[in-house]
CSV table of C-alpha atoms in Angstrom, one decimal:
chain,number,residue,atom,x,y,z
A,1,MET,CA,-111.7,10.0,176.2
A,2,LYS,CA,-110.5,9.2,172.7
A,3,ASP,CA,-107.6,6.8,172.2
A,4,GLY,CA,-104.6,7.7,170.2
A,5,PRO,CA,-100.8,7.7,170.2
A,6,LEU,CA,-99.2,9.2,173.3
A,7,ASP,CA,-97.3,12.0,171.5
A,8,MET,CA,-98.5,15.4,172.7
A,9,ARG,CA,-95.9,17.3,170.6
A,10,MET,CA,-97.2,20.3,168.7
A,11,ASN,CA,-94.6,19.5,166.0
A,12,GLN,CA,-94.0,15.8,165.6
A,13,ASN,CA,-90.6,16.5,164.0
A,14,ILE,CA,-89.1,18.2,167.1
A,15,GLY,CA,-88.3,16.8,170.5
A,16,GLU,CA,-89.1,13.8,172.5
A,17,ASP,CA,-92.7,12.5,172.5
A,18,ALA,CA,-94.7,12.0,175.7
A,19,SER,CA,-94.6,8.2,175.4
A,20,SER,CA,-90.8,8.1,175.2
A,21,TRP,CA,-90.5,10.6,178.1
A,22,LEU,CA,-93.0,8.8,180.3
A,23,ASN,CA,-91.4,5.4,179.7
A,24,ASN,CA,-87.9,6.6,180.6
A,25,ALA,CA,-88.1,9.5,183.1
A,26,PRO,CA,-87.4,8.9,186.8
A,27,GLU,CA,-90.4,8.8,189.1
A,28,GLN,CA,-89.4,12.0,190.9
A,29,GLU,CA,-89.2,13.9,187.6
A,30,ILE,CA,-92.6,12.7,186.5
A,31,SER,CA,-94.1,13.7,189.8
A,32,ASN,CA,-92.5,17.1,189.7
A,33,ILE,CA,-93.8,17.8,186.2
A,34,ILE,CA,-97.3,16.7,187.1
A,35,TRP,CA,-97.3,18.9,190.2
A,36,LYS,CA,-95.6,21.9,188.6
A,37,TYR,CA,-97.5,22.1,185.3
A,38,GLY,CA,-100.8,20.3,186.2
A,39,GLU,CA,-101.1,21.5,189.8
A,40,GLU,CA,-102.2,17.9,190.5
A,41,LYS,CA,-102.5,17.1,194.2
A,42,LYS,CA,-102.0,13.4,193.6
A,43,ALA,CA,-98.9,13.8,191.5
A,44,LYS,CA,-96.7,11.4,193.6
A,45,ARG,CA,-99.3,8.7,193.5
A,46,ILE,CA,-99.8,9.1,189.7
A,47,ALA,CA,-96.0,9.1,189.0
A,48,LYS,CA,-95.6,6.0,191.1
A,49,ALA,CA,-98.4,4.2,189.2
A,50,ILE,CA,-96.9,5.2,185.9
A,51,VAL,CA,-93.5,3.8,186.9
A,52,GLU,CA,-95.1,0.6,188.1
A,53,ALA,CA,-97.2,0.2,185.0
A,54,ARG,CA,-94.2,0.7,182.7
A,55,LYS,CA,-92.5,-2.3,184.3
A,56,SER,CA,-95.2,-4.5,182.7
A,57,PHE,CA,-95.7,-2.7,179.4
A,58,LYS,CA,-94.6,0.4,177.4
A,59,ILE,CA,-97.2,3.2,177.8
A,60,ARG,CA,-97.9,4.0,174.2
A,61,THR,CA,-101.5,5.4,174.0
A,62,THR,CA,-103.6,8.1,175.7
A,63,LYS,CA,-106.1,5.4,176.8
A,64,GLU,CA,-103.4,3.4,178.5
A,65,LEU,CA,-102.2,6.5,180.4
A,66,ALA,CA,-105.7,7.6,181.3
A,67,GLU,CA,-106.5,4.1,182.7
A,68,ILE,CA,-103.4,4.1,184.9
A,69,ILE,CA,-104.4,7.5,186.2
A,70,LEU,CA,-108.0,6.5,186.7
A,71,GLU,CA,-107.0,3.6,188.9
A,72,GLU,CA,-105.1,6.0,191.2
A,73,THR,CA,-107.6,8.8,191.1
A,74,PRO,CA,-111.1,7.4,190.6
A,75,ARG,CA,-113.9,9.8,189.6
A,76,ARG,CA,-116.0,11.2,192.3
A,77,PHE,CA,-119.7,11.6,191.9
A,78,ASN,CA,-120.4,14.8,189.9
A,79,ASP,CA,-116.8,15.3,188.7
A,80,LYS,CA,-117.0,17.2,185.4
A,81,LYS,CA,-113.3,16.8,184.5
A,82,HIS,CA,-111.7,13.4,183.8
A,83,PRO,CA,-109.2,12.6,186.5
A,84,ALA,CA,-106.4,12.5,183.9
A,85,THR,CA,-107.0,16.0,182.6
A,86,LYS,CA,-104.4,17.7,184.9
A,87,THR,CA,-101.8,15.1,184.2
A,88,PHE,CA,-102.3,15.3,180.5
A,89,GLN,CA,-102.1,19.1,180.6
A,90,ALA,CA,-98.8,18.9,182.6
A,91,ILE,CA,-97.2,16.5,180.3
A,92,ARG,CA,-98.2,18.5,177.2
A,93,ILE,CA,-96.9,21.7,178.7
A,94,PHE,CA,-93.6,20.1,179.6
A,95,ILE,CA,-93.1,18.3,176.3
A,96,ASN,CA,-93.8,21.5,174.3
A,97,ASN,CA,-92.0,23.9,176.6
A,98,GLU,CA,-95.2,25.9,176.5
A,99,LEU,CA,-94.6,28.3,179.4
A,100,GLU,CA,-91.1,29.1,178.1
A,101,GLU,CA,-92.5,29.8,174.7
A,102,LEU,CA,-95.2,32.1,176.2
A,103,ASP,CA,-92.5,33.9,178.1
A,104,LEU,CA,-90.5,34.4,174.9
A,105,LEU,CA,-93.6,35.7,173.1
A,106,LEU,CA,-94.4,38.2,175.9
A,107,ASP,CA,-90.8,39.4,175.9
A,108,PHE,CA,-90.8,39.8,172.2
A,109,ALA,CA,-94.1,41.7,172.3
A,110,SER,CA,-92.8,44.1,174.9
A,111,LYS,CA,-89.7,44.9,172.8
A,112,HIS,CA,-91.2,45.0,169.3
A,113,LEU,CA,-94.8,46.2,169.5
A,114,LYS,CA,-95.2,49.7,168.0
A,115,ILE,CA,-97.1,52.6,169.6
A,116,GLY,CA,-100.8,51.8,169.2
A,117,GLY,CA,-100.1,48.1,168.6
A,118,ARG,CA,-102.0,45.6,170.7
A,119,THR,CA,-101.2,42.2,172.0
A,120,CYS,CA,-104.1,39.9,172.6
A,121,ILE,CA,-103.5,36.6,174.4
A,122,ILE,CA,-106.0,33.8,175.1
A,123,SER,CA,-104.9,31.6,178.0
A,124,PHE,CA,-106.6,28.3,178.7
A,125,HIS,CA,-105.3,27.4,182.1
A,126,SER,CA,-104.3,29.0,185.3
A,127,LEU,CA,-100.5,28.8,184.8
A,128,GLU,CA,-100.7,30.6,181.5
A,129,ASP,CA,-103.2,33.1,182.8
A,130,ARG,CA,-101.0,34.0,185.8
A,131,MET,CA,-98.0,34.6,183.5
A,132,VAL,CA,-100.0,36.8,181.2
A,133,LYS,CA,-101.8,38.7,184.0
A,134,ARG,CA,-98.5,39.3,185.8
A,135,PHE,CA,-96.8,40.5,182.6
A,136,PHE,CA,-99.7,42.8,181.6
A,137,ARG,CA,-99.9,44.2,185.2
A,138,ASP,CA,-96.2,44.8,185.4
A,139,HIS,CA,-96.0,46.6,182.0
A,140,SER,CA,-99.2,48.7,182.3
A,141,ARG,CA,-98.8,50.6,185.5
A,142,ARG,CA,-96.3,52.7,187.3
A,143,ASP,CA,-94.2,51.4,190.1
A,144,PRO,CA,-96.7,50.5,192.9
A,145,LYS,CA,-94.3,51.8,195.5
A,146,LEU,CA,-94.5,55.2,194.0
A,147,SER,CA,-98.2,55.3,193.0
A,148,LYS,CA,-99.3,57.1,196.2
A,149,LEU,CA,-96.8,59.9,195.8
A,150,PRO,CA,-98.3,63.1,194.3
A,151,ASN,CA,-97.3,64.7,191.0
A,152,LEU,CA,-95.5,61.7,189.6
A,153,ALA,CA,-95.9,61.1,185.9
A,154,ASP,CA,-97.1,57.6,184.8
A,155,ASP,CA,-94.2,56.0,183.0
A,156,SER,CA,-96.0,52.9,181.8
A,157,SER,CA,-95.3,51.8,178.2
A,158,PHE,CA,-98.6,49.9,178.0
A,159,LYS,CA,-102.2,50.2,179.0
A,160,LEU,CA,-104.8,47.5,179.6
A,161,VAL,CA,-107.4,47.9,176.9
A,162,THR,CA,-110.1,46.0,178.8
A,163,LYS,CA,-110.6,43.7,181.7
A,164,ALA,CA,-110.1,40.0,181.2
A,165,ILE,CA,-112.8,38.7,178.9
A,166,LYS,CA,-114.4,35.3,179.5
A,167,PRO,CA,-116.7,33.4,177.0
A,168,SER,CA,-120.4,33.9,177.2
A,169,GLU,CA,-122.8,31.1,178.0
A,170,ASN,CA,-123.8,31.0,174.3
A,171,GLU,CA,-120.1,30.7,173.3
A,172,MET,CA,-119.5,27.9,175.8
A,173,ASN,CA,-122.6,26.0,174.5
A,174,ILE,CA,-121.4,26.4,170.9
A,175,ASN,CA,-117.7,25.7,171.7
A,176,PRO,CA,-117.3,23.8,175.0
A,177,ARG,CA,-113.5,24.1,174.8
A,178,SER,CA,-113.8,27.9,175.3
A,179,LYS,CA,-115.0,27.4,178.9
A,180,SER,CA,-111.6,27.8,180.4
A,181,ALA,CA,-110.4,30.6,178.0
A,182,THR,CA,-109.5,34.1,179.2
A,183,LEU,CA,-108.7,36.9,176.7
A,184,ARG,CA,-106.5,39.7,177.8
A,185,VAL,CA,-105.5,42.8,175.7
A,186,ILE,CA,-102.7,45.3,176.2
A,187,GLU,CA,-101.7,48.3,174.0
A,188,ARG,CA,-98.4,50.1,173.7
A,189,ILE,CA,-98.8,53.8,174.5
A,190,LYS,CA,-95.2,55.0,174.3
């Protein structure tokens, strides 16, 4: 893991950085964020360790945070992901309001996309993908309660263009970050 400032903001001119938030947030809030956005089973232990560590020093770098997490969640043999990955993801999502921004984008697309226009979204983790999948599903089919009734017109405004697309082995070898990516495409039909 590379070391650097513990910022995580996509725009360094807006909002509170990760270091400031981690050094001031209550333990319960940290735990909730790590659980909600990182789906980390050891969220409470990690939050407690962060609060304990910050009594001794301000957590200012990615390496410092990773070491705190590593002490609480040591690597198991054959683990491919670093134990801090989910926690870093959770903090980044929270700091940048990423899921709220995605929700705004999906809402905007549903209102402003013209007939024949397509929305393509690449998601990189399960929280994003669930939101996109649910939105696409809800906007591209008729009411499931009515779907078994005969002679009902499909009133969907969108259609799925293709099934979810995952990267090929070749793409993952060239671009390892693509491994977790899922591309979904929807088209406005009326």
